[in-house]
Amino acid sequence: MEKSQAIEKIAAPIAQELQESLKNILTTKLKEIGPIETLKFCNLQALALTDQVKEKHGARITLLKRTSDKIRNPLNKPDYAEKEALEIFLEAQRRHEPFPSSYVQKVEQNWTTKYRYYKPLFIGNICLNCHGSLSQMSPSLKEELQKRYPLDEATGYKLGDFRGLITVEVSLSEGD
């Protein structure tokens, strides 16, 4: 099996699990506590939830993260390899071409070879609550966004817009 197929087989279900778990939790929280409290929850818990999914899959998953060209949380800032991957998707967007369903990248770091799987994220209905047009948000939600994310770049999206990537970095052993 080609390496990229091996990486995809390992990483795609993990990316899907992260996306679905965040979506399900945020959907539930929005219904239970509304957008402002959900924003607070997301601010405090989204990275921890990401880490939980990563840890569940063991040592071969060396990085699990969400990133974008328009970040909200500085901890999700793309590194050099993620910037390169983002550019592939952004170029498809600029050309009005179909987005790749995923992208596998070989990354050489610290004399180690790892592979990254990227899954694109698109804005869904629930995302619009905190990532949509500022003019559609309540003043209190805008105030909370400003307080928690003073350098926020992640608003103004419309339904279906490209939001960013889920990064799953996989370390293959010699037998893989």
mmCIF file of C-alpha atoms in Angstrom:
data_model
loop_
_atom_site.group_PDB
_atom_site.id
_atom_site.type_symbol
_atom_site.label_atom_id
_atom_site.label_comp_id
_atom_site.label_asym_id
_atom_site.label_seq_id
_atom_site.Cartn_x
_atom_site.Cartn_y
_atom_site.Cartn_z
ATOM 1 C CA MET A 1 0.000 0.000 0.000
ATOM 2 C CA GLU A 2 1.302 3.428 -0.919
ATOM 3 C CA LYS A 3 2.355 5.562 2.085
ATOM 4 C CA SER A 4 -0.250 8.257 1.459
ATOM 5 C CA GLN A 5 -2.996 5.601 1.422
ATOM 6 C CA ALA A 6 -1.642 4.137 4.677
ATOM 7 C CA ILE A 7 -1.642 7.607 6.255
ATOM 8 C CA GLU A 8 -5.156 8.323 5.035
ATOM 9 C CA LYS A 9 -6.424 4.998 6.392
ATOM 10 C CA ILE A 10 -5.067 5.869 9.840
ATOM 11 C CA ALA A 11 -5.778 9.607 9.903
ATOM 12 C CA ALA A 12 -9.107 10.086 8.096
ATOM 13 C CA PRO A 13 -11.210 8.410 10.818
ATOM 14 C CA ILE A 14 -9.422 10.463 13.494
ATOM 15 C CA ALA A 15 -10.072 13.738 11.653
ATOM 16 C CA GLN A 16 -13.703 12.706 11.222
ATOM 17 C CA GLU A 17 -13.984 11.800 14.910
ATOM 18 C CA LEU A 18 -12.614 15.180 15.975
ATOM 19 C CA GLN A 19 -14.913 17.067 13.627
ATOM 20 C CA GLU A 20 -18.007 15.123 14.699
ATOM 21 C CA SER A 21 -17.250 15.276 18.418
ATOM 22 C CA LEU A 22 -16.712 19.060 18.333
ATOM 23 C CA LYS A 23 -19.826 19.566 16.205
ATOM 24 C CA ASN A 24 -21.976 17.365 18.454
ATOM 25 C CA ILE A 25 -20.766 19.008 21.663
ATOM 26 C CA LEU A 26 -21.171 22.533 20.307
ATOM 27 C CA THR A 27 -24.630 21.759 18.891
ATOM 28 C CA THR A 28 -25.721 20.439 22.293
ATOM 29 C CA LYS A 29 -24.171 23.385 24.152
ATOM 30 C CA LEU A 30 -25.808 25.927 21.823
ATOM 31 C CA LYS A 31 -29.235 24.415 22.556
ATOM 32 C CA GLU A 32 -28.578 24.146 26.291
ATOM 33 C CA ILE A 33 -26.734 27.365 27.130
ATOM 34 C CA GLY A 34 -26.819 29.644 24.058
ATOM 35 C CA PRO A 35 -24.057 31.204 21.950
ATOM 36 C CA ILE A 36 -22.245 33.301 24.587
ATOM 37 C CA GLU A 37 -21.832 30.459 27.070
ATOM 38 C CA THR A 38 -20.958 28.087 24.212
ATOM 39 C CA LEU A 39 -18.231 30.507 23.112
ATOM 40 C CA LYS A 40 -16.860 30.477 26.670
ATOM 41 C CA PHE A 41 -17.009 26.674 26.710
ATOM 42 C CA CYS A 42 -15.247 26.457 23.340
ATOM 43 C CA ASN A 43 -12.571 28.895 24.510
ATOM 44 C CA LEU A 44 -11.856 26.762 27.565
ATOM 45 C CA GLN A 45 -12.479 23.240 26.241
ATOM 46 C CA ALA A 46 -11.940 22.889 22.452
ATOM 47 C CA LEU A 47 -8.178 22.338 22.727
ATOM 48 C CA ALA A 48 -8.658 19.881 25.602
ATOM 49 C CA LEU A 49 -11.230 17.941 23.561
ATOM 50 C CA THR A 50 -8.781 17.841 20.660
ATOM 51 C CA ASP A 51 -6.068 16.514 22.982
ATOM 52 C CA GLN A 52 -8.447 13.825 24.305
ATOM 53 C CA VAL A 53 -9.105 12.537 20.791
ATOM 54 C CA LYS A 54 -5.347 12.590 20.059
ATOM 55 C CA GLU A 55 -4.430 10.694 23.237
ATOM 56 C CA LYS A 56 -7.112 8.082 22.573
ATOM 57 C CA HIS A 57 -5.277 7.080 19.382
ATOM 58 C CA GLY A 58 -1.844 6.549 20.893
ATOM 59 C CA ALA A 59 1.731 7.562 20.241
ATOM 60 C CA ARG A 60 1.655 7.192 16.457
ATOM 61 C CA ILE A 61 -0.551 10.322 16.290
ATOM 62 C CA THR A 62 1.991 13.037 17.053
ATOM 63 C CA LEU A 63 -0.204 16.063 16.283
ATOM 64 C CA LEU A 64 -3.931 16.686 16.070
ATOM 65 C CA LYS A 65 -5.036 20.232 15.509
ATOM 66 C CA ARG A 66 -7.387 22.606 13.737
ATOM 67 C CA THR A 67 -5.795 25.478 11.842
ATOM 68 C CA SER A 68 -6.733 28.167 9.354
ATOM 69 C CA ASP A 69 -5.462 31.130 7.403
ATOM 70 C CA LYS A 70 -7.838 33.188 9.606
ATOM 71 C CA ILE A 71 -7.215 32.102 13.157
ATOM 72 C CA ARG A 72 -9.216 32.791 16.249
ATOM 73 C CA ASN A 73 -7.053 31.121 18.894
ATOM 74 C CA PRO A 74 -3.316 31.868 18.502
ATOM 75 C CA LEU A 75 -2.598 28.278 19.602
ATOM 76 C CA ASN A 76 -4.130 27.128 16.299
ATOM 77 C CA LYS A 77 -1.742 29.227 14.211
ATOM 78 C CA PRO A 78 -0.435 27.219 11.225
ATOM 79 C CA ASP A 79 3.196 26.146 11.162
ATOM 80 C CA TYR A 80 5.235 26.199 7.943
ATOM 81 C CA ALA A 81 3.918 22.822 6.740
ATOM 82 C CA GLU A 82 0.314 23.717 7.518
ATOM 83 C CA LYS A 83 0.697 27.030 5.662
ATOM 84 C CA GLU A 84 1.818 25.052 2.607
ATOM 85 C CA ALA A 85 -1.190 22.725 2.926
ATOM 86 C CA LEU A 86 -3.603 25.616 3.456
ATOM 87 C CA GLU A 87 -2.291 27.223 0.292
ATOM 88 C CA ILE A 88 -3.361 24.186 -1.765
ATOM 89 C CA PHE A 89 -6.940 24.591 -0.570
ATOM 90 C CA LEU A 90 -6.919 28.377 -0.821
ATOM 91 C CA GLU A 91 -5.631 28.133 -4.384
ATOM 92 C CA ALA A 92 -8.542 25.848 -5.289
ATOM 93 C CA GLN A 93 -10.863 28.423 -3.724
ATOM 94 C CA ARG A 94 -9.287 31.302 -5.678
ATOM 95 C CA ARG A 95 -9.626 29.352 -8.930
ATOM 96 C CA HIS A 96 -13.211 28.321 -8.113
ATOM 97 C CA GLU A 97 -12.140 24.691 -8.473
ATOM 98 C CA PRO A 98 -13.395 21.766 -6.409
ATOM 99 C CA PHE A 99 -11.578 21.373 -3.115
ATOM 100 C CA PRO A 100 -9.432 18.301 -2.602
ATOM 101 C CA SER A 101 -11.211 15.950 -0.185
ATOM 102 C CA SER A 102 -7.919 15.629 1.710
ATOM 103 C CA TYR A 103 -4.202 16.136 1.347
ATOM 104 C CA VAL A 104 -1.263 14.036 2.570
ATOM 105 C CA GLN A 105 2.090 15.720 3.110
ATOM 106 C CA LYS A 106 5.547 14.387 4.009
ATOM 107 C CA VAL A 107 7.146 16.548 6.715
ATOM 108 C CA GLU A 108 10.826 16.433 7.646
ATOM 109 C CA GLN A 109 11.439 17.871 11.106
ATOM 110 C CA ASN A 110 14.351 17.386 13.502
ATOM 111 C CA TRP A 111 15.795 14.583 11.380
ATOM 112 C CA THR A 112 12.482 12.738 11.543
ATOM 113 C CA THR A 113 10.018 12.000 8.772
ATOM 114 C CA LYS A 114 6.352 12.261 9.622
ATOM 115 C CA TYR A 115 3.269 12.420 7.492
ATOM 116 C CA ARG A 116 0.369 14.778 7.798
ATOM 117 C CA TYR A 117 -3.171 14.248 6.680
ATOM 118 C CA TYR A 118 -5.305 17.332 6.167
ATOM 119 C CA LYS A 119 -9.098 17.387 6.051
ATOM 120 C CA PRO A 120 -10.790 20.626 4.951
ATOM 121 C CA LEU A 121 -13.355 22.247 7.214
ATOM 122 C CA PHE A 122 -16.290 24.198 5.859
ATOM 123 C CA ILE A 123 -18.684 26.535 7.645
ATOM 124 C CA GLY A 124 -21.907 24.809 8.690
ATOM 125 C CA ASN A 125 -25.028 26.344 10.192
ATOM 126 C CA ILE A 126 -23.874 26.063 13.809
ATOM 127 C CA CYS A 127 -20.519 27.650 12.920
ATOM 128 C CA LEU A 128 -22.281 30.826 11.807
ATOM 129 C CA ASN A 129 -23.261 31.606 15.416
ATOM 130 C CA CYS A 130 -19.682 32.669 16.212
ATOM 131 C CA HIS A 131 -17.954 32.748 12.810
ATOM 132 C CA GLY A 132 -20.615 34.480 10.711
ATOM 133 C CA SER A 133 -21.239 38.151 10.032
ATOM 134 C CA LEU A 134 -20.540 40.436 12.978
ATOM 135 C CA SER A 135 -23.638 42.442 12.041
ATOM 136 C CA GLN A 136 -25.757 39.343 12.774
ATOM 137 C CA MET A 137 -24.270 38.830 16.258
ATOM 138 C CA SER A 138 -25.650 40.282 19.456
ATOM 139 C CA PRO A 139 -23.594 43.051 21.064
ATOM 140 C CA SER A 140 -22.913 40.797 24.068
ATOM 141 C CA LEU A 141 -21.595 37.994 21.847
ATOM 142 C CA LYS A 142 -19.338 40.445 19.971
ATOM 143 C CA GLU A 143 -18.097 41.751 23.322
ATOM 144 C CA GLU A 144 -17.324 38.211 24.548
ATOM 145 C CA LEU A 145 -15.500 37.394 21.292
ATOM 146 C CA GLN A 146 -13.382 40.534 21.663
ATOM 147 C CA LYS A 147 -12.636 39.728 25.311
ATOM 148 C CA ARG A 148 -11.625 36.105 24.719
ATOM 149 C CA TYR A 149 -10.000 36.524 21.297
ATOM 150 C CA PRO A 150 -8.688 40.084 20.912
ATOM 151 C CA LEU A 151 -6.837 39.196 17.689
ATOM 152 C CA ASP A 152 -9.740 37.217 16.180
ATOM 153 C CA GLU A 153 -9.704 36.945 12.375
ATOM 154 C CA ALA A 154 -12.384 34.250 12.141
ATOM 155 C CA THR A 155 -15.644 36.070 11.464
ATOM 156 C CA GLY A 156 -17.479 37.115 8.322
ATOM 157 C CA TYR A 157 -17.923 33.598 6.968
ATOM 158 C CA LYS A 158 -20.961 32.422 5.031
ATOM 159 C CA LEU A 159 -22.516 28.968 4.938
ATOM 160 C CA GLY A 160 -20.246 26.575 3.018
ATOM 161 C CA ASP A 161 -17.130 28.770 3.140
ATOM 162 C CA PHE A 162 -13.744 27.102 3.557
ATOM 163 C CA ARG A 163 -12.809 27.566 7.218
ATOM 164 C CA GLY A 164 -9.524 25.699 7.595
ATOM 165 C CA LEU A 165 -8.010 22.280 8.112
ATOM 166 C CA ILE A 166 -7.836 19.464 10.586
ATOM 167 C CA THR A 167 -4.217 18.320 10.799
ATOM 168 C CA VAL A 168 -3.459 14.727 11.781
ATOM 169 C CA GLU A 169 0.276 13.952 11.961
ATOM 170 C CA VAL A 170 1.177 10.281 11.844
ATOM 171 C CA SER A 171 4.485 8.676 12.699
ATOM 172 C CA LEU A 172 4.893 5.421 10.783
ATOM 173 C CA SER A 173 7.093 2.623 12.045
ATOM 174 C CA GLU A 174 9.389 0.757 9.664
ATOM 175 C CA GLY A 175 6.807 -1.980 9.089
ATOM 176 C CA ASP A 176 4.009 0.370 8.050
#
